[in-house]
Coordinates of C-alpha atoms and ligand atoms in Angstrom, one line a residue:
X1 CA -79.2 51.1 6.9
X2 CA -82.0 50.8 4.5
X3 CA -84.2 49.0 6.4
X4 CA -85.4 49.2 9.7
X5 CA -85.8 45.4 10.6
X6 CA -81.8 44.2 9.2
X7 CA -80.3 43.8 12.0
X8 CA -77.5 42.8 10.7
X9 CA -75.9 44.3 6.9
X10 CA -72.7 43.8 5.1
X11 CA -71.2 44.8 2.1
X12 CA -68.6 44.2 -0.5
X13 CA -67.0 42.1 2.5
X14 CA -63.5 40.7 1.3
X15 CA -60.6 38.8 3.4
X16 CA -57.2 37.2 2.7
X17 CA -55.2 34.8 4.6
X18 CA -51.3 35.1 4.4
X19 CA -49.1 37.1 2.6
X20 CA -46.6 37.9 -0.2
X21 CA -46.6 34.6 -2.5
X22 CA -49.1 33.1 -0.1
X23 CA -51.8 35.4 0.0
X24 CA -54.9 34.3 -1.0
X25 CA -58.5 35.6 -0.8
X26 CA -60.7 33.7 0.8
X27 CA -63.7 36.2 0.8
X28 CA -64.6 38.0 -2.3
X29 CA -66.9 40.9 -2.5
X30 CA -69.7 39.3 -0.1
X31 CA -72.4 40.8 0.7
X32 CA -75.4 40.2 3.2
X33 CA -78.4 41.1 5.2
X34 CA -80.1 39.2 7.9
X35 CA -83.7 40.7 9.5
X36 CA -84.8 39.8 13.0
X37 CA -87.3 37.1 13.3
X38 CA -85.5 35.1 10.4
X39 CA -83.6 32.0 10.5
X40 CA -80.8 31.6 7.5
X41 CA -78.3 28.6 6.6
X42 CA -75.3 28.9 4.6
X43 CA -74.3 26.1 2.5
X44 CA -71.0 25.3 0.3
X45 CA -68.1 22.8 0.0
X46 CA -65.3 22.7 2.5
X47 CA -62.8 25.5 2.1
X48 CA -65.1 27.9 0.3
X49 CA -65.5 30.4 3.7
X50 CA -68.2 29.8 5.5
X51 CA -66.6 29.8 8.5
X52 CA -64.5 32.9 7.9
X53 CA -67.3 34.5 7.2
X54 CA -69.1 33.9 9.9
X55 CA -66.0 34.5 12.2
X56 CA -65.8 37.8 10.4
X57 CA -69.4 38.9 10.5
X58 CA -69.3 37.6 14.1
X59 CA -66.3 40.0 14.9
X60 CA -63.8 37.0 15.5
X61 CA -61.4 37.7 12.8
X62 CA -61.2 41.4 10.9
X63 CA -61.7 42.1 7.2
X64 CA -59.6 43.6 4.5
X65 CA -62.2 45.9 3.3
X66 CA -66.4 46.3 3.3
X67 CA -68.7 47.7 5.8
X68 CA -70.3 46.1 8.1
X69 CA -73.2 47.2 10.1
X70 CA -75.1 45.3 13.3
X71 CA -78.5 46.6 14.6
X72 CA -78.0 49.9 12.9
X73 CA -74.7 50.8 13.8
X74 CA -71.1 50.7 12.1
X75 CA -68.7 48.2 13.3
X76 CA -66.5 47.9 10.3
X77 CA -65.4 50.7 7.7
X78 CA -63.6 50.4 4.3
X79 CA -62.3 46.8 6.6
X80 CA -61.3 49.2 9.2
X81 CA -62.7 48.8 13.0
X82 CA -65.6 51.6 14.3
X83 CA -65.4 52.5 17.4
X84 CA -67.4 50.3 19.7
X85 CA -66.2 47.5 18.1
X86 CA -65.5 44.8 21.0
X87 CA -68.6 46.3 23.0
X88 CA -70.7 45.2 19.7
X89 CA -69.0 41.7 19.5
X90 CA -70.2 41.0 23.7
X91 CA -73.6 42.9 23.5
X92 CA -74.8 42.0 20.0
X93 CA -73.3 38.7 18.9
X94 CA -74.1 35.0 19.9
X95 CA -71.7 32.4 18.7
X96 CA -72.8 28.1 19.2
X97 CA -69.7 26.3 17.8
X98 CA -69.9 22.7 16.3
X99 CA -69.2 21.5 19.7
X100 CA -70.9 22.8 23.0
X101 CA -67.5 23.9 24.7
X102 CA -68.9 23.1 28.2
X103 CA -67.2 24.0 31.4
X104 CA -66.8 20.1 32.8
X105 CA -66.7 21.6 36.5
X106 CA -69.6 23.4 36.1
X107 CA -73.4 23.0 36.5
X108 CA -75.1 23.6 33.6
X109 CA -77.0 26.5 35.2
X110 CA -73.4 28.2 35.9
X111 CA -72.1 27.1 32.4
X112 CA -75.6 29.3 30.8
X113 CA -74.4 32.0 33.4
X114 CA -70.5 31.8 32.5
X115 CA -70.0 35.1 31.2
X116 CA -71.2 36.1 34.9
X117 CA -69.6 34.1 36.4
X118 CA -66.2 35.0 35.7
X119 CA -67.2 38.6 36.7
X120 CA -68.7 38.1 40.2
X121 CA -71.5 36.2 42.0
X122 CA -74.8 36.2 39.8
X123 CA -77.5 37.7 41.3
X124 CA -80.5 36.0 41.8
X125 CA -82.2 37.9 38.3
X126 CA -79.6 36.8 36.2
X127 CA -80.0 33.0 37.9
X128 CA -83.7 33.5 37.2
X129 CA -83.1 34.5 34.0
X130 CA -80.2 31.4 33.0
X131 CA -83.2 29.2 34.2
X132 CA -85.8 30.4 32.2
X133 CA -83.4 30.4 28.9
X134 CA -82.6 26.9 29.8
X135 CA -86.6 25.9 30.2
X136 CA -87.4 27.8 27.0
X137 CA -85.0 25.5 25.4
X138 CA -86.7 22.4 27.1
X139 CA -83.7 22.1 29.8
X140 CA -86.0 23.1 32.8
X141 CA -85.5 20.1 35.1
X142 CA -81.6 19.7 34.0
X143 CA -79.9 23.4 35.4
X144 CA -78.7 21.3 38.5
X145 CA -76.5 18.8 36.5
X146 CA -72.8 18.7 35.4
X147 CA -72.6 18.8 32.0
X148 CA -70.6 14.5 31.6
X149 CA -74.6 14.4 33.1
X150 CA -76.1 15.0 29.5
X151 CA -76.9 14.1 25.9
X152 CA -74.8 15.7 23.4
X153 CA -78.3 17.3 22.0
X154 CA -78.9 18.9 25.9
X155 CA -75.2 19.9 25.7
X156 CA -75.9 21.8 22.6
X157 CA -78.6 23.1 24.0
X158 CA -76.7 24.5 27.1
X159 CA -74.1 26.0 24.8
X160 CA -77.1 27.6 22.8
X161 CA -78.6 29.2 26.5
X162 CA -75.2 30.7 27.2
X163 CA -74.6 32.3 23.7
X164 CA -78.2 33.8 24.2
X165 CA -77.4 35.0 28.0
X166 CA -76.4 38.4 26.8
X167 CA -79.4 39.0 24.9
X168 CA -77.7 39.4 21.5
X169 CA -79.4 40.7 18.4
X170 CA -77.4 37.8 16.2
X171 CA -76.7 34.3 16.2
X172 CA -74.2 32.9 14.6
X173 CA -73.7 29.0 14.5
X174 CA -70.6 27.0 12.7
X175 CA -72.4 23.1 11.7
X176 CA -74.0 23.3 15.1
X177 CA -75.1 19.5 14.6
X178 CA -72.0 17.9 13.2
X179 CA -72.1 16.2 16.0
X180 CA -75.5 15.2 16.7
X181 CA -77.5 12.2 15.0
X182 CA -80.1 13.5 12.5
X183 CA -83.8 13.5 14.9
X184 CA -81.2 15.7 17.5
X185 CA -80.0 17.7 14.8
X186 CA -82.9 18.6 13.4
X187 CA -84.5 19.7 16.4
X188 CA -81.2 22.1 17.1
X189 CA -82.0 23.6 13.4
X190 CA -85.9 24.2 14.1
X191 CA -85.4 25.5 17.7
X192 CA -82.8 28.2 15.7
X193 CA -86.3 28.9 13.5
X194 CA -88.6 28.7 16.8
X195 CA -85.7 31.1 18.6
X196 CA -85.8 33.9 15.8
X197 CA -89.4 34.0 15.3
X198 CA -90.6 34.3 19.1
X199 CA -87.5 36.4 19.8
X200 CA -87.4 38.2 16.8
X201 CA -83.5 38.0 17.1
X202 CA -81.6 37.1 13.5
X203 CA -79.9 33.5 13.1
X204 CA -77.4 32.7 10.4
X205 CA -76.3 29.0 10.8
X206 CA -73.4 27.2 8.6
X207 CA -74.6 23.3 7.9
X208 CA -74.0 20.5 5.7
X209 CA -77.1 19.2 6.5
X210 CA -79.3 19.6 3.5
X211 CA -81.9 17.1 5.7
X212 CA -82.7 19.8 7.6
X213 CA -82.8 22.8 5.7
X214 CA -86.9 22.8 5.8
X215 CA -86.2 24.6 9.4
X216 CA -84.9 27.7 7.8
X217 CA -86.5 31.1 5.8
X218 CA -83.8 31.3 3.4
X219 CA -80.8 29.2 2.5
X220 CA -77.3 31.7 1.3
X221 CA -74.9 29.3 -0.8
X222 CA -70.9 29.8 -0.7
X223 CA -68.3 29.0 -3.3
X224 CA -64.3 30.0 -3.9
X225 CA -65.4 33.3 -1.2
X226 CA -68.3 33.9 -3.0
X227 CA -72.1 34.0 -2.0
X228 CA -73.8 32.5 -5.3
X229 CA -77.1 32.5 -6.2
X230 CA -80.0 32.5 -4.8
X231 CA -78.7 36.0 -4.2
X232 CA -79.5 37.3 -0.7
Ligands
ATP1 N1 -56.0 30.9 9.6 C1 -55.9 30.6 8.3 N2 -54.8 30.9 7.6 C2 -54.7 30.6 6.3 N3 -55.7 30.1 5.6 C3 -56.8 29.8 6.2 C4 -57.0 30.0 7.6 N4 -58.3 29.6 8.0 C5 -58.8 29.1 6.8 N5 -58.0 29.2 5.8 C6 -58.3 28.9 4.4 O1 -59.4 29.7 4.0 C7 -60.3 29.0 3.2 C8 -61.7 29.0 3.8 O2 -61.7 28.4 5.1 P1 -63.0 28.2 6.0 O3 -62.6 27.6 7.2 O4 -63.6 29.5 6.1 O5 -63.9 27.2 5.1 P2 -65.3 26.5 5.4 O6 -66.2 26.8 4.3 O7 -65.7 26.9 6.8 O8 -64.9 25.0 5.3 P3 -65.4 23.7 6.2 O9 -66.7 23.3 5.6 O10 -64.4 22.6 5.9 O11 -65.5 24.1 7.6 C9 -59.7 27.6 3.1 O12 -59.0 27.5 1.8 C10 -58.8 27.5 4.2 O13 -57.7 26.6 4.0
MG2 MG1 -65.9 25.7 8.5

């Protein structure tokens, strides 16, 4: 680790799908940090790996090879698993898809609260705690709702409280807006800047969305596997 605020560094990261004939490598030597309190897109053209990457630095899919270090500690080795590795991928890593994945049954203060819920009865902290996430996204009035009740932007926003719940150190976001209009979707991408600057948490966020890309510190850009320059 060389410094003390990356909370989140990889290196020489590279992955293939298939194999025999078929293999192919669809991430090629990559190689990234992110620091808390900064908000980063990554860019490229469909197929180049964004979303494997961000699968694979989010702990969804392994790698072949590369080291890969969150908040300090190892979690992959030469592509092989550290120990610790699923605890890292429910303490430390937030994942907001394109689309919010709501529970349809549920209210949106249970949906924040999901990963509770399926465990036992949330105590009245973590209820507390659901409701504040939700009123620090804007959401304070809206916890009582089912989620047909709500805009797709307030769904997103729901799905965004329930991948911060657990108080991860990363957040990782696959074209969060794809399907929101462009005022919504831009207000996703700057409460992602607002988020990691008051919560000095790291946010890496895949977009097409060059409109918006005035809500982020840095901007990594993808091709063939490949992060090309500006060099991170
Ligand atoms: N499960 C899989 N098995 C085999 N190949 C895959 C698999 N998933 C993705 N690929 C291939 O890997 C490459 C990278 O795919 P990936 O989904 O990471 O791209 P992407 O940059 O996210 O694209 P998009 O912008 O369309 O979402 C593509 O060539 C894709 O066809
Ligand atoms: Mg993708």
């Amino acid at each position: 680790m060389q410094d003390a605020h990356e909370l989140l560094h990889a290196e020489n990261i590279e992955k293939y799908y298939g194999v025999a004939d078929l293999r192919t490598q669809v991430l090629r030597d990559v190689s990234l940090s992110l620091r808390g309190g900064e908000c980063v897109a990554l860019l490229g053209p469909s197929g180049s790996g964004k979303s494997t990457l961000l699968q694979t630095l989010g702990l969804l899919q392994d790698a072949d090879d590369g080291t890969l270090e969150i908040g300090g500690v190892p979690v992959i080795r030469d592509g092989k698993r550290c120990e610790g590795f699923e605890d890292n991928r429910g303490k430390n890593i937030g994942f907001v898809f394109q689309k919010p994945h709501l529970i349809p049954f549920l209210s949106v203060l249970d949906n924040v609260l999901v990963s509770v819920v399926l465990d036992h009865a949330p105590t009245s902290a973590e209820r507390e705690r659901a409701g504040r996430l939700l009123a620090q996204l804007g959401m304070d009035a809206l916890g009582g709702r089912m989620p047909s009740e709500l805009s797709g932007g307030q769904q997103q926003r729901v799905a965004i409280a329930r991948a911060l719940f657990p108080e991860p150190r990363v957040l990782l976001a696959d074209e969060p807006t794809a399907a929101l209009d462009a005022v919504r979707g831009s207000e996703v991408m700057h409460l992602f800047r607002e988020l990691a600057e008051r919560t000095q948490i790291a946010v890496l966020v895949v977009t097409h969305d060059t409109r918006t890309l005035n809500a982020f510190h840095r901007v990594l850009k993808m091709a063939d596997g490949e992060l090309v320059e500006p060099t991170p």
